[in-house]
Short mmCIF file of C-alpha atoms and ligand atoms in Angstrom, two decimals:
data_model
loop_
_atom_site.label_atom_id
_atom_site.label_comp_id
_atom_site.label_asym_id
_atom_site.label_seq_id
_atom_site.Cartn_x
_atom_site.Cartn_y
_atom_site.Cartn_z
CA MET A 1 9.05 11.39 18.91
CA LYS A 2 5.24 11.08 18.93
CA VAL A 3 4.10 9.89 15.51
CA LEU A 4 0.57 9.57 14.15
CA VAL A 5 0.25 6.95 11.40
CA THR A 6 -2.97 7.17 9.38
CA GLY A 7 -4.40 4.11 7.65
CA ALA A 8 -2.97 2.19 10.60
CA THR A 9 -5.20 -0.87 10.21
CA GLY A 10 -4.18 -1.36 6.55
CA SER A 11 -1.34 -3.17 4.76
CA VAL A 12 1.30 -0.47 4.79
CA GLY A 13 0.04 1.52 7.79
CA SER A 14 0.10 -1.46 10.15
CA ALA A 15 3.64 -2.38 9.04
CA ILE A 16 4.78 1.19 9.73
CA VAL A 17 3.11 1.20 13.15
CA SER A 18 4.87 -2.07 14.08
CA LYS A 19 8.25 -0.79 12.93
CA LEU A 20 7.96 2.53 14.77
CA VAL A 21 6.77 0.84 17.98
CA ALA A 22 9.76 -1.54 17.74
CA GLU A 23 12.06 1.47 17.40
CA GLY A 24 10.70 3.00 20.59
CA HIS A 25 8.58 5.83 19.20
CA LYS A 26 5.34 6.81 20.86
CA VAL A 27 2.92 5.77 18.11
CA CYS A 28 -0.72 6.63 17.54
CA GLY A 29 -2.51 4.66 14.85
CA GLY A 30 -5.41 6.41 13.15
CA SER A 31 -8.26 4.84 11.22
CA ARG A 32 -12.04 4.61 11.34
CA HIS A 33 -11.72 1.31 13.22
CA ALA A 34 -8.60 2.01 15.28
CA ALA A 35 -10.46 1.84 18.57
CA GLN A 36 -11.60 -1.75 17.96
CA PRO A 37 -9.57 -4.30 19.94
CA GLY A 38 -7.02 -6.19 17.88
CA ARG A 39 -7.18 -3.90 14.83
CA LEU A 40 -3.81 -2.24 15.53
CA PRO A 41 -0.40 -3.79 16.13
CA ALA A 42 0.51 -4.09 19.82
CA GLY A 43 2.10 -1.09 21.48
CA ALA A 44 0.25 1.63 19.56
CA GLU A 45 -2.53 3.83 20.80
CA GLY A 46 -5.61 3.64 18.59
CA MET A 47 -7.12 6.97 17.54
CA VAL A 48 -10.41 7.14 15.67
CA LEU A 49 -9.70 9.10 12.49
CA ASP A 50 -12.10 9.36 9.59
CA PHE A 51 -11.14 11.67 6.71
CA ASP A 52 -14.89 12.09 6.07
CA GLN A 53 -15.39 13.36 9.65
CA PRO A 54 -13.29 16.50 10.32
CA ALA A 55 -14.34 16.43 13.99
CA THR A 56 -12.03 13.41 14.42
CA PHE A 57 -8.92 15.28 13.16
CA GLY A 58 -8.01 17.33 16.23
CA PRO A 59 -8.12 14.54 18.82
CA ALA A 60 -6.16 12.20 16.51
CA LEU A 61 -3.44 14.81 15.99
CA ALA A 62 -3.03 15.84 19.64
CA GLY A 63 0.69 16.11 20.45
CA ALA A 64 1.89 14.53 17.17
CA GLU A 65 5.26 15.88 16.06
CA ALA A 66 5.33 13.71 12.96
CA VAL A 67 2.58 12.30 10.72
CA VAL A 68 2.82 9.35 8.36
CA LEU A 69 0.07 9.94 5.82
CA VAL A 70 -1.63 6.95 4.23
CA ALA A 71 -4.46 7.97 1.90
CA PRO A 72 -7.54 5.72 1.62
CA PRO A 73 -6.80 3.73 -1.53
CA GLY A 74 -8.99 4.37 -4.54
CA ASP A 75 -10.66 7.45 -3.00
CA THR A 76 -10.47 10.01 -5.80
CA GLN A 77 -11.44 12.76 -3.30
CA ALA A 78 -8.75 11.84 -0.73
CA ASP A 79 -6.73 14.98 -1.41
CA VAL A 80 -9.77 17.21 -0.84
CA LYS A 81 -10.47 15.43 2.46
CA MET A 82 -6.87 15.21 3.66
CA ILE A 83 -5.72 18.78 2.94
CA PRO A 84 -7.76 20.21 5.87
CA PHE A 85 -6.22 17.45 8.01
CA ILE A 86 -2.71 18.49 6.90
CA ASP A 87 -3.53 22.14 7.60
CA LEU A 88 -4.68 21.25 11.11
CA ALA A 89 -1.54 19.14 11.69
CA LEU A 90 0.68 22.06 10.62
CA GLY A 91 -1.27 24.46 12.81
CA ALA A 92 -0.96 22.08 15.77
CA GLY A 93 2.82 22.01 15.43
CA ALA A 94 3.57 18.82 13.49
CA THR A 95 6.83 19.41 11.62
CA THR A 96 7.60 16.16 9.83
CA PHE A 97 5.49 14.35 7.25
CA VAL A 98 6.02 11.07 5.42
CA LEU A 99 3.51 10.47 2.63
CA ILE A 100 2.90 6.99 1.22
CA SER A 101 2.61 7.93 -2.42
CA ALA A 102 3.00 5.57 -5.41
CA MET A 103 5.55 4.65 -8.06
CA GLY A 104 5.28 6.86 -11.13
CA ILE A 105 3.22 9.58 -9.41
CA GLU A 106 5.55 12.22 -10.86
CA PHE A 107 3.84 11.51 -14.20
CA ALA A 108 0.37 12.02 -12.67
CA PRO A 109 0.50 15.40 -10.89
CA ASP A 110 -3.30 15.76 -11.08
CA SER A 111 -3.92 12.48 -9.25
CA THR A 112 -4.93 12.42 -5.59
CA LEU A 113 -1.45 11.44 -4.43
CA GLY A 114 0.18 13.89 -6.86
CA LYS A 115 -1.85 16.74 -5.40
CA LEU A 116 -1.01 15.70 -1.83
CA GLU A 117 2.70 15.66 -2.72
CA ALA A 118 2.51 19.16 -4.18
CA TYR A 119 0.58 20.48 -1.16
CA LEU A 120 3.10 19.11 1.34
CA ALA A 121 6.11 20.20 -0.71
CA ALA A 122 4.82 23.78 -0.63
CA ARG A 123 4.05 23.89 3.11
CA ALA A 124 5.57 21.17 5.30
CA PRO A 125 8.78 22.10 7.15
CA ARG A 126 10.02 18.53 6.53
CA TYR A 127 8.59 15.91 4.23
CA THR A 128 9.56 12.67 2.51
CA PHE A 129 7.55 10.98 -0.22
CA LEU A 130 7.71 7.19 -0.50
CA ARG A 131 6.65 5.96 -3.92
CA PRO A 132 6.33 2.17 -3.71
CA THR A 133 5.33 -0.21 -6.47
CA PHE A 134 2.72 -3.01 -5.91
CA PHE A 135 2.72 -4.43 -2.37
CA MET A 136 3.33 -8.17 -1.90
CA GLN A 137 0.67 -8.00 0.85
CA ASN A 138 -2.02 -7.23 -1.77
CA LEU A 139 -1.86 -10.97 -2.48
CA SER A 140 -1.94 -12.28 1.12
CA THR A 141 -4.18 -10.00 3.16
CA GLY A 142 -4.95 -7.08 0.86
CA PHE A 143 -7.46 -6.24 -1.83
CA PHE A 144 -6.47 -8.94 -4.33
CA ALA A 145 -6.12 -11.84 -1.88
CA GLN A 146 -9.75 -12.93 -2.10
CA ALA A 147 -9.15 -14.04 -5.71
CA PHE A 148 -7.39 -17.10 -4.31
CA ALA A 149 -10.63 -18.29 -2.74
CA TYR A 150 -11.84 -18.61 -6.38
CA GLY A 151 -8.77 -20.44 -7.67
CA GLY A 152 -6.17 -17.77 -8.40
CA LEU A 153 -5.38 -14.52 -10.16
CA ARG A 154 -7.11 -13.26 -13.31
CA TYR A 155 -5.72 -10.01 -14.71
CA ASN A 156 -5.06 -8.23 -18.00
CA ALA A 157 -1.38 -8.07 -16.98
CA ALA A 158 -0.23 -10.60 -19.62
CA GLU A 159 3.34 -11.66 -18.77
CA GLY A 160 4.28 -8.16 -17.56
CA LYS A 161 6.63 -8.12 -14.60
CA VAL A 162 6.26 -6.31 -11.29
CA GLY A 163 9.00 -5.43 -8.79
CA PHE A 164 6.73 -6.34 -5.85
CA ILE A 165 7.75 -4.84 -2.49
CA SER A 166 6.95 -5.96 1.05
CA THR A 167 5.27 -3.37 3.25
CA ASP A 168 7.90 -4.28 5.89
CA ASP A 169 10.52 -2.71 3.60
CA ILE A 170 8.37 0.39 3.07
CA ALA A 171 8.04 0.60 6.86
CA ALA A 172 11.82 0.38 7.26
CA VAL A 173 12.25 3.27 4.82
CA ALA A 174 9.52 5.28 6.59
CA ALA A 175 11.32 4.79 9.92
CA ALA A 176 14.61 5.90 8.34
CA ALA A 177 12.90 8.96 6.84
CA LEU A 178 11.63 10.00 10.28
CA ALA A 179 15.01 9.37 11.90
CA SER A 180 17.32 11.45 9.71
CA PRO A 181 17.09 14.96 8.26
CA ALA A 182 19.01 13.62 5.25
CA HIS A 183 15.71 12.29 3.86
CA HIS A 184 13.79 15.54 4.09
CA GLY A 185 12.66 16.88 0.74
CA GLN A 186 13.31 13.53 -0.94
CA ALA A 187 10.99 11.35 -3.06
CA TYR A 188 11.95 7.67 -3.10
CA PRO A 189 10.68 5.16 -5.66
CA LEU A 190 10.67 1.77 -3.86
CA THR A 191 10.69 -1.78 -5.22
CA GLY A 192 11.55 -5.27 -4.07
CA PRO A 193 14.70 -7.11 -5.19
CA GLU A 194 13.36 -8.72 -8.41
CA ALA A 195 10.62 -8.35 -11.01
CA LEU A 196 8.24 -11.28 -11.42
CA ASP A 197 5.29 -11.91 -13.71
CA HIS A 198 2.08 -13.29 -12.24
CA HIS A 199 2.84 -16.87 -13.37
CA GLN A 200 6.04 -16.68 -11.30
CA VAL A 201 4.22 -15.12 -8.35
CA VAL A 202 1.57 -17.84 -8.29
CA ALA A 203 4.27 -20.53 -8.67
CA ALA A 204 6.10 -19.10 -5.61
CA ILE A 205 2.85 -19.13 -3.62
CA ASN A 206 2.13 -22.74 -4.66
CA ARG A 207 5.67 -23.83 -3.69
CA ALA A 208 5.35 -22.19 -0.29
CA ALA A 209 1.77 -23.17 0.52
CA GLY A 210 1.49 -26.52 -1.28
CA THR A 211 -1.48 -25.15 -3.22
CA ARG A 212 -2.50 -25.37 -6.90
CA PHE A 213 -3.56 -21.84 -7.74
CA THR A 214 -3.33 -20.51 -11.28
CA TYR A 215 -2.80 -17.20 -13.06
CA THR A 216 -5.06 -16.61 -16.05
CA PRO A 217 -4.15 -13.68 -18.33
CA LEU A 218 -7.26 -11.79 -19.52
CA SER A 219 -7.87 -9.29 -22.29
CA ASP A 220 -8.73 -5.73 -21.22
CA ALA A 221 -12.38 -6.35 -22.16
CA GLN A 222 -12.53 -9.60 -20.14
CA MET A 223 -10.95 -7.88 -17.14
CA ARG A 224 -13.44 -5.00 -17.34
CA GLN A 225 -16.36 -7.40 -17.63
CA GLU A 226 -15.22 -9.53 -14.67
CA MET A 227 -14.70 -6.51 -12.42
CA LEU A 228 -18.08 -5.01 -13.32
CA ALA A 229 -19.72 -8.40 -12.67
CA THR A 230 -18.54 -8.21 -9.03
CA GLY A 231 -20.57 -4.99 -8.67
CA MET A 232 -17.53 -2.74 -8.81
CA PRO A 233 -18.31 0.84 -9.94
CA ALA A 234 -17.31 1.54 -13.57
CA GLU A 235 -14.75 4.17 -12.52
CA SER A 236 -12.94 1.70 -10.25
CA ALA A 237 -13.10 -1.08 -12.86
CA GLU A 238 -11.51 1.25 -15.40
CA PHE A 239 -8.80 2.15 -12.89
CA PHE A 240 -7.85 -1.53 -12.48
CA VAL A 241 -8.02 -2.26 -16.23
CA ASN A 242 -5.59 0.61 -16.84
CA LEU A 243 -3.40 -0.38 -13.90
CA PHE A 244 -2.85 -3.93 -15.14
CA ALA A 245 -2.67 -2.89 -18.80
CA GLY A 246 0.30 -0.78 -17.66
CA VAL A 247 1.84 -3.88 -16.06
CA ALA A 248 1.37 -5.76 -19.36
CA GLN A 249 3.26 -2.96 -21.11
CA GLY A 250 6.19 -3.31 -18.68
CA HIS A 251 5.54 -0.11 -16.71
CA SER A 252 5.99 -1.83 -13.32
CA ALA A 253 9.04 -3.95 -14.11
CA ALA A 254 11.66 -1.65 -12.57
CA VAL A 255 13.93 -3.00 -9.84
CA LEU A 256 15.64 -0.21 -7.90
CA PRO A 257 18.38 -0.13 -5.22
CA THR A 258 16.58 2.42 -3.03
CA VAL A 259 15.54 0.13 -0.15
CA GLN A 260 19.05 -1.29 0.19
CA ALA A 261 20.60 2.17 -0.04
CA ILE A 262 18.36 3.61 2.69
CA THR A 263 18.06 0.65 5.09
CA GLY A 264 21.46 -0.98 4.51
CA ARG A 265 19.92 -4.39 3.80
CA ALA A 266 18.45 -6.17 0.81
CA PRO A 267 14.68 -5.96 0.42
CA ILE A 268 12.55 -9.04 1.14
CA SER A 269 12.16 -11.37 -1.86
CA PHE A 270 8.78 -12.70 -2.97
CA GLU A 271 9.99 -16.22 -2.12
CA GLN A 272 10.74 -15.16 1.49
CA PHE A 273 7.40 -13.39 1.70
CA ALA A 274 5.53 -16.43 0.34
CA GLN A 275 7.21 -18.77 2.85
CA ALA A 276 6.32 -16.48 5.75
CA ASN A 277 2.69 -16.07 4.64
CA ALA A 278 1.85 -19.60 3.41
CA HIS A 279 -0.94 -19.91 6.00
CA HIS A 280 -3.03 -17.21 4.27
CA TRP A 281 -3.14 -19.12 0.97
CA GLN A 282 -3.63 -22.49 2.68
CA ARG A 283 -6.70 -21.01 4.38
CA MET A 284 -8.02 -19.72 1.04
CA ALA A 285 -7.43 -23.09 -0.62
CA LEU A 286 -9.54 -24.65 2.13
CA ALA A 287 -12.24 -22.01 1.57
CA LYS A 288 -12.29 -22.89 -2.13
CA GLN A 289 -12.61 -26.60 -1.33
CA ALA A 290 -15.44 -25.92 1.12
CA ALA A 291 -17.31 -23.85 -1.48
CA ALA A 292 -16.93 -26.56 -4.18
N1 LIG B 1 -1.44 -1.61 -2.39
C1 LIG B 1 -0.49 -1.27 -3.25
O1 LIG B 1 0.05 -2.08 -4.02
C2 LIG B 1 -0.05 0.18 -3.29
C3 LIG B 1 1.03 0.54 -4.09
C4 LIG B 1 1.46 1.88 -4.12
C5 LIG B 1 0.79 2.83 -3.31
N2 LIG B 1 -0.26 2.42 -2.55
C6 LIG B 1 -0.95 3.44 -1.71
O2 LIG B 1 -0.77 3.08 -0.35
C7 LIG B 1 -1.90 3.51 0.41
C8 LIG B 1 -2.38 2.40 1.33
O3 LIG B 1 -2.62 1.21 0.62
P1 LIG B 1 -2.92 -0.14 1.43
O4 LIG B 1 -2.83 -1.25 0.44
O5 LIG B 1 -2.13 -0.19 2.69
O6 LIG B 1 -4.46 0.08 1.80
P2 LIG B 1 -5.38 -0.74 2.79
O7 LIG B 1 -4.69 -1.97 3.28
O8 LIG B 1 -6.72 -0.88 2.13
O9 LIG B 1 -5.53 0.26 4.04
C9 LIG B 1 -6.22 1.47 3.91
C10 LIG B 1 -6.28 2.15 5.28
O10 LIG B 1 -7.00 3.38 5.14
C11 LIG B 1 -7.95 3.45 6.20
N3 LIG B 1 -9.09 4.24 5.73
C12 LIG B 1 -9.94 3.93 4.71
N4 LIG B 1 -10.84 4.92 4.57
C13 LIG B 1 -10.54 5.85 5.51
C14 LIG B 1 -11.13 7.10 5.88
N5 LIG B 1 -12.22 7.60 5.26
N6 LIG B 1 -10.58 7.81 6.90
C15 LIG B 1 -9.49 7.33 7.55
N7 LIG B 1 -8.89 6.15 7.26
C16 LIG B 1 -9.43 5.43 6.24
C17 LIG B 1 -8.31 2.01 6.49
O11 LIG B 1 -8.71 1.85 7.82
P3 LIG B 1 -10.22 1.68 8.36
O12 LIG B 1 -10.98 0.87 7.35
O13 LIG B 1 -10.00 1.00 9.69
O14 LIG B 1 -10.70 3.10 8.48
C18 LIG B 1 -6.96 1.33 6.34
O15 LIG B 1 -6.23 1.42 7.55
C19 LIG B 1 -2.94 4.01 -0.59
O16 LIG B 1 -2.94 5.41 -0.61
C20 LIG B 1 -2.46 3.45 -1.91
O17 LIG B 1 -2.82 4.27 -3.00
C21 LIG B 1 -0.69 1.14 -2.50
#
């Protein structure tokens, strides 16, 4: 099957591309930077795709029977931009869609991802929604990793726990969803095998990498102030304050059997993930030393 994966240079998109290539699919990876050498996992064809540039949609979709949709994170207009892309995909003959949604989206139908779910559910011949919790990769290569170059994590998450999931497990579920009609019409909440607070997460990273990072719990007001001080727009800062306040209240502590049930194997633990990714944090510890 020819599959187009959007967001293919990002945390979850690149994991999905790697998994589908390994399974023998013909994979196209779409992103604004997909044509740059080394941005995509080996074995995939890079297709320039920019949801702000509709002229890129047709060429990216050429021949795709299935589309894995990864919305640009934090873009509150992503649904408006991606719906014409979905329409074009349907018109061009794509039949199967996997949307990377988010845990709890069923309580936020007016959110970007909620609207994309509703649009696909009403029109796509086959669709599966994956609703993962926080990615482990946020802390190694993703948005939150840079905090380690400044000594560690600082959130208003208190001692709230998170069932962190590896994007490799999300990719395994995405591959299963494409492979079997049994997953069509389903929405799967996805977590890792255990819930950890951020003290435990940083301790696992320090054990694996030999580092001395810390987690500092902040009040909501401190968190807001620190995010705004980085130059972050107020709307985004408020999003993160609310996100981690929800963690503090225990909203992300669920641990679910979905990954095991769909893939037949236990999801990756944070300890395993930390061991495999120690080099990222060792590099950031060196960056901190160099800046001191
Ligand atoms: N991170 C989490 O913990 C988490 C949890 C639940 C759900 N999610 C959802 O998962 C999705 C992906 O998250 P992620 O952490 O993998 O994000 P990420 O690592 O930041 O990757 C985002 C991807 O989107 C692409 N992109 C950005 N703007 C684009 C545009 N205008 N047109 C086309 N492509 C664009 C980027 O590629 P280029 O820059 O090369 O264009 C990149 O490949 C998001 O929708 C997020 O809401 C994330």
